[in-house]
Short mmCIF file of C-alpha atoms (C1' of nucleotides) and ligand atoms in Angstrom, two decimals:
data_model
loop_
_atom_site.label_atom_id
_atom_site.label_comp_id
_atom_site.label_asym_id
_atom_site.label_seq_id
_atom_site.Cartn_x
_atom_site.Cartn_y
_atom_site.Cartn_z
CA UNK A 1 0.22 55.76 2.03
CA UNK A 2 -0.33 57.85 -1.06
CA UNK A 3 -3.32 60.04 -1.75
CA UNK A 4 -4.86 57.70 -4.29
CA UNK A 5 -4.83 54.80 -1.85
CA UNK A 6 -6.18 56.98 0.92
CA UNK A 7 -9.02 57.99 -1.36
CA UNK A 8 -9.83 54.44 -2.42
CA UNK A 9 -9.81 53.31 1.20
CA UNK A 10 -12.20 56.08 2.11
CA UNK A 11 -14.53 55.14 -0.72
CA UNK A 12 -14.75 51.51 0.30
CA UNK A 13 -15.05 52.44 3.97
CA UNK A 14 -18.09 54.54 3.14
CA UNK A 15 -19.53 52.20 0.51
CA UNK A 16 -18.92 54.75 -2.24
CA UNK A 17 -18.01 53.88 -5.80
CA UNK A 18 -14.77 54.23 -7.63
CA UNK A 19 -15.75 56.12 -10.74
CA UNK A 20 -13.65 57.33 -13.64
CA UNK A 21 -14.70 60.92 -12.99
CA UNK A 22 -13.48 60.78 -9.42
CA UNK A 23 -10.11 59.43 -10.47
CA UNK A 24 -9.65 62.03 -13.18
CA UNK A 25 -10.60 64.82 -10.82
CA UNK A 26 -8.22 63.53 -8.17
CA UNK A 27 -5.35 63.24 -10.63
CA UNK A 28 -5.84 66.76 -11.94
CA UNK A 29 -6.31 68.15 -8.46
CA UNK A 30 -3.11 66.59 -7.16
CA UNK A 31 -1.06 67.55 -10.19
CA UNK A 32 -0.83 71.13 -9.02
CA UNK A 33 -0.16 73.03 -5.86
CA UNK A 34 -2.80 75.64 -6.62
CA UNK A 35 -5.57 76.76 -4.38
CA UNK A 36 -8.43 75.83 -6.66
CA UNK A 37 -11.97 77.04 -6.57
CA UNK A 38 -14.55 74.63 -7.98
CA UNK A 39 -14.78 76.89 -11.01
CA UNK A 40 -11.00 76.88 -11.51
CA UNK A 41 -10.75 73.13 -11.44
CA UNK A 42 -13.86 72.67 -13.55
CA UNK A 43 -12.43 74.90 -16.27
CA UNK A 44 -9.07 73.14 -16.18
CA UNK A 45 -10.71 69.72 -16.38
CA UNK A 46 -13.01 70.73 -19.18
CA UNK A 47 -10.12 71.00 -21.61
CA UNK A 48 -9.45 67.28 -21.57
CA UNK A 49 -12.70 66.00 -20.12
CA UNK A 50 -15.52 68.12 -21.45
CA UNK A 51 -18.19 65.69 -20.27
CA UNK A 52 -17.52 66.18 -16.58
CA UNK A 53 -20.14 68.39 -14.96
CA UNK A 54 -19.64 71.23 -12.58
CA UNK A 55 -21.68 69.55 -9.86
CA UNK A 56 -19.51 66.46 -10.00
CA UNK A 57 -16.36 68.52 -9.64
CA UNK A 58 -17.78 70.32 -6.66
CA UNK A 59 -19.10 67.19 -4.99
CA UNK A 60 -15.77 65.49 -5.50
CA UNK A 61 -13.79 68.35 -4.00
CA UNK A 62 -16.02 68.21 -0.93
CA UNK A 63 -15.38 64.50 -0.79
CA UNK A 64 -11.62 65.11 -0.87
CA UNK A 65 -11.96 67.52 2.02
CA UNK A 66 -14.04 64.98 3.90
CA UNK A 67 -11.40 62.30 3.61
CA UNK A 68 -8.48 64.57 4.38
CA UNK A 69 -6.97 64.78 0.90
CA UNK A 70 -7.93 68.42 0.51
CA UNK A 71 -8.20 71.43 2.79
CA UNK A 72 -10.89 74.03 2.30
CA UNK A 73 -9.72 77.62 2.32
CA UNK A 74 -11.46 80.93 2.11
CA UNK A 75 -9.42 83.99 1.27
CA UNK A 76 -12.28 86.41 1.41
CA UNK A 77 -12.99 86.66 -2.30
CA UNK A 78 -16.30 84.86 -1.94
CA UNK A 79 -15.08 81.58 -3.36
CA UNK A 80 -14.16 78.48 -1.41
CA UNK A 81 -10.80 77.14 -2.50
CA UNK A 82 -9.32 73.68 -2.08
CA UNK A 83 -5.70 72.71 -1.81
CA UNK A 84 -4.07 69.27 -1.71
CA UNK A 85 -3.01 68.14 1.75
CA UNK A 86 0.19 66.15 1.76
CA UNK A 87 1.56 65.30 5.15
CA UNK A 88 0.34 66.43 8.51
CA UNK A 89 2.06 69.77 8.17
CA UNK A 90 0.01 72.87 8.78
CA UNK A 91 0.61 76.18 7.09
CA UNK A 92 -0.84 79.66 6.86
CA UNK A 93 -0.96 82.15 3.99
CA UNK A 94 0.21 85.46 2.66
CA UNK A 95 -2.30 86.67 0.06
CA UNK A 96 -1.44 89.40 -2.44
CA UNK A 97 -4.50 91.61 -2.84
CA UNK A 98 -3.17 92.98 -6.13
CA UNK A 99 -2.14 89.95 -8.19
CA UNK A 100 -3.65 87.10 -6.18
CA UNK A 101 -0.34 85.40 -5.41
CA UNK A 102 -0.54 83.06 -2.44
CA UNK A 103 2.57 82.32 -0.39
CA UNK A 104 2.52 79.62 2.26
CA UNK A 105 4.40 79.84 5.54
CA UNK A 106 4.82 78.10 8.85
CA UNK A 107 5.72 79.91 12.04
CA UNK A 108 5.84 77.62 15.09
CA UNK A 109 6.26 80.55 17.44
CA UNK A 110 2.94 81.99 16.33
CA UNK A 111 1.28 78.62 16.83
CA UNK A 112 2.70 78.48 20.32
CA UNK A 113 1.42 81.92 21.20
CA UNK A 114 -2.00 80.94 19.88
CA UNK A 115 -2.02 78.06 22.33
CA UNK A 116 -1.17 80.39 25.17
CA UNK A 117 -3.95 82.80 24.19
CA UNK A 118 -6.37 79.89 24.14
CA UNK A 119 -5.17 78.69 27.52
CA UNK A 120 -5.75 82.12 29.01
CA UNK A 121 -9.40 81.80 28.02
CA UNK A 122 -9.72 78.09 28.86
CA UNK A 123 -10.47 77.64 25.21
CA UNK A 124 -9.82 74.38 23.35
CA UNK A 125 -8.51 75.09 19.86
CA UNK A 126 -9.73 72.76 17.13
CA UNK A 127 -8.28 74.68 14.24
CA UNK A 128 -7.34 78.17 13.21
CA UNK A 129 -6.77 80.42 10.27
CA UNK A 130 -4.19 83.10 9.84
CA UNK A 131 -3.95 85.10 6.67
CA UNK A 132 -1.81 88.13 5.99
CA UNK A 133 -3.20 90.28 3.19
CA UNK A 134 -1.19 92.88 1.34
CA UNK A 135 1.23 93.28 -1.54
CA UNK A 136 3.75 90.69 -2.63
CA UNK A 137 7.30 91.81 -3.39
CA UNK A 138 6.60 92.33 -7.08
CA UNK A 139 3.44 94.33 -6.50
CA UNK A 140 5.14 96.32 -3.77
CA UNK A 141 7.95 97.21 -6.17
CA UNK A 142 5.49 98.12 -8.93
CA UNK A 143 3.86 100.52 -6.49
CA UNK A 144 6.83 102.82 -5.97
CA UNK B 1 -14.47 112.71 17.48
CA UNK B 2 -17.38 110.40 18.17
CA UNK B 3 -18.84 107.91 15.76
CA UNK B 4 -21.91 109.96 14.98
CA UNK B 5 -19.83 112.96 13.99
CA UNK B 6 -17.50 110.82 11.95
CA UNK B 7 -20.51 109.43 10.11
CA UNK B 8 -22.04 112.83 9.45
CA UNK B 9 -18.73 114.14 8.17
CA UNK B 10 -18.45 111.19 5.83
CA UNK B 11 -21.95 111.77 4.52
CA UNK B 12 -21.33 115.40 3.69
CA UNK B 13 -17.92 114.63 2.25
CA UNK B 14 -19.54 112.19 -0.16
CA UNK B 15 -22.66 114.24 -0.81
CA UNK B 16 -24.88 111.65 0.85
CA UNK B 17 -27.97 112.41 2.81
CA UNK B 18 -28.57 112.33 6.51
CA UNK B 19 -31.69 110.20 6.81
CA UNK B 20 -33.61 109.06 9.83
CA UNK B 21 -33.06 105.41 8.88
CA UNK B 22 -29.32 105.85 8.82
CA UNK B 23 -29.29 107.45 12.24
CA UNK B 24 -31.51 104.80 13.79
CA UNK B 25 -29.38 102.04 12.31
CA UNK B 26 -26.20 103.66 13.56
CA UNK B 27 -27.59 104.11 17.04
CA UNK B 28 -28.72 100.50 17.29
CA UNK B 29 -25.50 99.23 15.79
CA UNK B 30 -23.34 101.15 18.25
CA UNK B 31 -25.44 100.24 21.27
CA UNK B 32 -24.01 96.75 21.35
CA UNK B 33 -20.70 95.04 21.11
CA UNK B 34 -22.08 92.20 19.03
CA UNK B 35 -20.78 90.91 15.76
CA UNK B 36 -23.94 91.47 13.75
CA UNK B 37 -24.93 89.92 10.48
CA UNK B 38 -27.28 92.02 8.35
CA UNK B 39 -30.05 89.61 9.31
CA UNK B 40 -29.27 89.96 13.04
CA UNK B 41 -29.39 93.71 12.97
CA UNK B 42 -32.42 93.78 10.72
CA UNK B 43 -34.35 91.57 13.15
CA UNK B 44 -33.30 93.66 16.14
CA UNK B 45 -34.28 96.89 14.41
CA UNK B 46 -37.60 95.53 13.27
CA UNK B 47 -38.90 95.42 16.83
CA UNK B 48 -38.91 99.19 17.18
CA UNK B 49 -38.73 100.22 13.55
CA UNK B 50 -40.76 97.78 11.49
CA UNK B 51 -40.69 100.02 8.45
CA UNK B 52 -36.97 99.74 7.84
CA UNK B 53 -36.15 97.38 4.99
CA UNK B 54 -33.51 94.71 4.87
CA UNK B 55 -31.77 96.31 1.91
CA UNK B 56 -31.41 99.58 3.75
CA UNK B 57 -29.88 97.85 6.76
CA UNK B 58 -27.41 96.08 4.56
CA UNK B 59 -26.52 99.14 2.53
CA UNK B 60 -26.02 101.11 5.70
CA UNK B 61 -23.74 98.53 7.28
CA UNK B 62 -21.59 98.61 4.14
CA UNK B 63 -21.54 102.36 4.42
CA UNK B 64 -20.35 102.13 8.04
CA UNK B 65 -17.55 99.83 6.94
CA UNK B 66 -16.65 102.25 4.18
CA UNK B 67 -16.27 105.16 6.56
CA UNK B 68 -14.41 103.20 9.22
CA UNK B 69 -17.18 102.97 11.81
CA UNK B 70 -17.57 99.23 11.30
CA UNK B 71 -15.30 96.31 10.52
CA UNK B 72 -16.44 93.45 8.34
CA UNK B 73 -15.79 89.99 9.69
CA UNK B 74 -16.28 86.53 8.34
CA UNK B 75 -16.20 83.62 10.73
CA UNK B 76 -16.83 80.99 8.13
CA UNK B 77 -20.54 80.49 8.74
CA UNK B 78 -21.46 81.99 5.40
CA UNK B 79 -22.60 85.31 6.82
CA UNK B 80 -20.68 88.55 6.81
CA UNK B 81 -20.70 90.14 10.23
CA UNK B 82 -20.08 93.74 11.23
CA UNK B 83 -18.72 95.06 14.48
CA UNK B 84 -18.34 98.62 15.73
CA UNK B 85 -14.81 100.01 15.50
CA UNK B 86 -13.96 102.29 18.36
CA UNK B 87 -10.35 103.39 18.50
CA UNK B 88 -7.48 102.30 16.34
CA UNK B 89 -7.05 99.14 18.34
CA UNK B 90 -6.90 95.88 16.45
CA UNK B 91 -8.05 92.56 17.80
CA UNK B 92 -8.45 88.97 16.73
CA UNK B 93 -11.02 86.33 17.71
CA UNK B 94 -11.65 83.05 19.43
CA UNK B 95 -14.81 81.51 17.99
CA UNK B 96 -16.67 78.71 19.76
CA UNK B 97 -17.86 76.24 17.15
CA UNK B 98 -20.43 74.81 19.55
CA UNK B 99 -22.27 77.80 21.01
CA UNK B 100 -21.09 80.62 18.77
CA UNK B 101 -19.43 82.63 21.55
CA UNK B 102 -16.88 85.10 20.24
CA UNK B 103 -14.01 86.21 22.45
CA UNK B 104 -11.73 89.03 21.39
CA UNK B 105 -8.03 89.16 22.11
CA UNK B 106 -4.88 91.10 21.33
CA UNK B 107 -1.45 89.55 21.26
CA UNK B 108 1.29 92.00 20.26
CA UNK B 109 3.87 89.23 20.07
CA UNK B 110 1.87 87.49 17.37
CA UNK B 111 1.55 90.73 15.45
CA UNK B 112 5.29 91.18 15.66
CA UNK B 113 5.97 87.70 14.35
CA UNK B 114 3.56 88.34 11.49
CA UNK B 115 5.64 91.35 10.52
CA UNK B 116 8.76 89.27 10.53
CA UNK B 117 7.15 86.59 8.35
CA UNK B 118 6.09 89.30 5.92
CA UNK B 119 9.57 90.79 5.88
CA UNK B 120 11.08 87.41 5.04
CA UNK B 121 8.94 87.39 1.90
CA UNK B 122 9.32 91.10 1.12
CA UNK B 123 5.61 91.28 1.58
CA UNK B 124 3.79 94.47 2.63
CA UNK B 125 0.98 93.65 5.04
CA UNK B 126 -2.17 95.71 4.65
CA UNK B 127 -4.29 93.73 7.05
CA UNK B 128 -4.68 90.29 8.47
CA UNK B 129 -7.09 87.90 10.08
CA UNK B 130 -6.45 85.43 12.81
CA UNK B 131 -9.22 83.28 14.18
CA UNK B 132 -8.94 80.41 16.60
CA UNK B 133 -11.86 78.00 16.33
CA UNK B 134 -12.75 75.47 18.97
CA UNK B 135 -14.67 75.13 22.23
CA UNK B 136 -15.09 77.86 24.80
CA UNK B 137 -14.57 76.99 28.45
CA UNK B 138 -18.24 76.21 29.04
CA UNK B 139 -18.57 73.99 25.98
CA UNK B 140 -15.27 72.29 26.83
CA UNK B 141 -16.58 71.51 30.31
CA UNK B 142 -19.89 70.24 28.95
CA UNK B 143 -17.94 67.87 26.76
CA UNK B 144 -16.33 65.86 29.55
"C1'" DA C 1 -25.75 38.41 -16.39
"C1'" DA C 2 -29.10 40.43 -13.33
"C1'" DG C 3 -30.19 43.06 -9.36
"C1'" DA C 4 -29.05 46.45 -6.00
"C1'" DT C 5 -26.98 50.65 -5.10
"C1'" DA C 6 -24.46 54.79 -5.95
"C1'" DT C 7 -23.14 58.40 -9.40
"C1'" DT C 8 -23.62 61.57 -13.01
"C1'" DG C 9 -24.83 65.88 -15.52
"C1'" DA C 10 -28.27 69.26 -16.34
"C1'" DA C 11 -31.35 71.89 -14.44
"C1'" DA C 12 -33.66 73.65 -10.51
"C1'" DA C 13 -33.37 75.23 -5.81
"C1'" DC C 14 -31.10 77.78 -2.19
"C1'" DA C 15 -29.11 81.44 0.55
"C1'" DA C 16 -26.59 85.55 1.08
"C1'" DT C 17 -25.91 89.66 -1.10
"C1'" DT C 18 -26.67 93.22 -4.43
"C1'" DT C 19 -29.32 95.79 -7.80
"C1'" DT C 20 -33.39 97.89 -9.78
"C1'" DC C 21 -36.89 101.18 -9.81
"C1'" DA C 22 -40.74 104.14 -8.70
"C1'" DG C 23 -42.28 106.78 -4.98
"C1'" DA C 24 -40.64 109.44 -0.85
"C1'" DA C 25 -37.47 112.34 1.61
"C1'" DA C 26 -33.65 115.51 2.10
"C1'" DT C 27 -31.05 119.28 0.48
"C1'" DT C 28 -30.27 123.24 -2.44
"C1'" DA C 29 -31.52 127.20 -5.19
"C1'" DG C 30 -34.40 130.92 -5.91
"C1'" DC D 1 -41.07 129.24 2.00
"C1'" DT D 2 -41.48 126.78 -2.43
"C1'" DA D 3 -39.83 124.47 -6.25
"C1'" DA D 4 -36.20 122.00 -8.32
"C1'" DT D 5 -32.68 118.65 -7.84
"C1'" DT D 6 -30.65 114.88 -5.95
"C1'" DT D 7 -30.34 111.00 -3.10
"C1'" DC D 8 -32.72 107.39 -0.47
"C1'" DT D 9 -35.94 103.84 0.62
"C1'" DG D 10 -38.40 99.40 0.56
"C1'" DA D 11 -40.05 95.65 -2.08
"C1'" DA D 12 -39.08 92.83 -5.44
"C1'" DA D 13 -36.05 90.98 -8.81
"C1'" DA D 14 -31.42 89.68 -10.07
"C1'" DT D 15 -26.91 87.75 -9.10
"C1'" DT D 16 -23.56 84.61 -7.47
"C1'" DG D 17 -21.63 80.66 -5.31
"C1'" DT D 18 -23.19 76.46 -3.67
"C1'" DT D 19 -26.19 72.54 -3.08
"C1'" DT D 20 -30.00 69.53 -4.31
"C1'" DT D 21 -33.04 66.98 -7.34
"C1'" DC D 22 -33.95 63.46 -10.57
"C1'" DA D 23 -33.94 60.33 -14.37
"C1'" DA D 24 -30.53 57.97 -16.92
"C1'" DT D 25 -26.18 55.49 -16.37
"C1'" DA D 26 -22.28 53.26 -14.26
"C1'" DT D 27 -20.44 50.34 -10.64
"C1'" DC D 28 -20.38 46.62 -7.55
"C1'" DT D 29 -22.24 42.38 -5.75
"C1'" DT D 30 -24.27 38.01 -6.17
MN1 MN E 201 -1.94 76.57 1.11
MN1 MN E 202 -14.46 91.67 17.36
ZN1 ZN E 203 1.16 90.61 -6.00
ZN1 ZN E 204 -19.12 77.52 23.47
#
DNA sequence: AAGATATTGAAAACAATTTTCAGAAATTAG
DNA sequence: CTAATTTCTGAAAATTGTTTTCAATATCTT
């Protein structure tokens, strides 16, 4: 099932309405792989849809997160970011502290070790976050 | 060198002053292993030192972080927390989403794998954060 | 088409953090 | 020690990201 259908299903499930703003926001949100803050997406949308308000953008992003179309991220810069969720795949991030580049990665061995740490403490993991901060290859090179 | 000396050295290095508030805040901060928010520490201090202001507590915690006596943490509850840093040891956290319990752990194998992920992307790690969120053993048991 | 209900955008409210500023305290110079 | 200089403090105001309010509007249901 595609994201649009998933969204529409969620709306009707919850008795919410299918508005033009929500569809435009969804389309723009999905059309990129970025990790958007509300501000980022609001500014991008404003170019073609200057009537859409900031509050609507923010409310809609929260709605996406609620229905599983978006994941909320926080990379420590004081802004919540949202990224499109496609399949069930999980990933973590490398974040360049110089230029802001975000690289995604998956490392099943790390996930496994996390489970074993949790088991040691009889802890039930619901979710986790792993972020590696530093310099990307370009910024590392520029530093020499 | 102990924390107090490290702090005093930092103050003189930076031309800052050695005030009674700073010493009281440091003492209280070090006397626990908690992960304090500014609010937490402010409330604790207020019992014995009702004259100390919130802003001073916050400024001082930032100062501790600056000189390496404290580490800033963010467990996604919208409050920055500070914890005393003792040696050079690094640790990550298990955070109970039900009762707020925080368990610390170290897992060298995970750290190693992080390095290898970084190497794959020619990325230079400066620091990282790994948090496992879920239910602690007590909250897991209470859930059955 | 009319009624019921949810949504929108602008502005106001919030909450955590940071800054301002005038009086107080610490340090330095004499 | 005293005076001059500089930093610090506490209260209040300002900032910033986020969330809520509310009256007008759009959507969905008969
Ligand atoms: Mn991502
Ligand atoms: Mn800790
Ligand atoms: Zn970079
Ligand atoms: Zn618990």
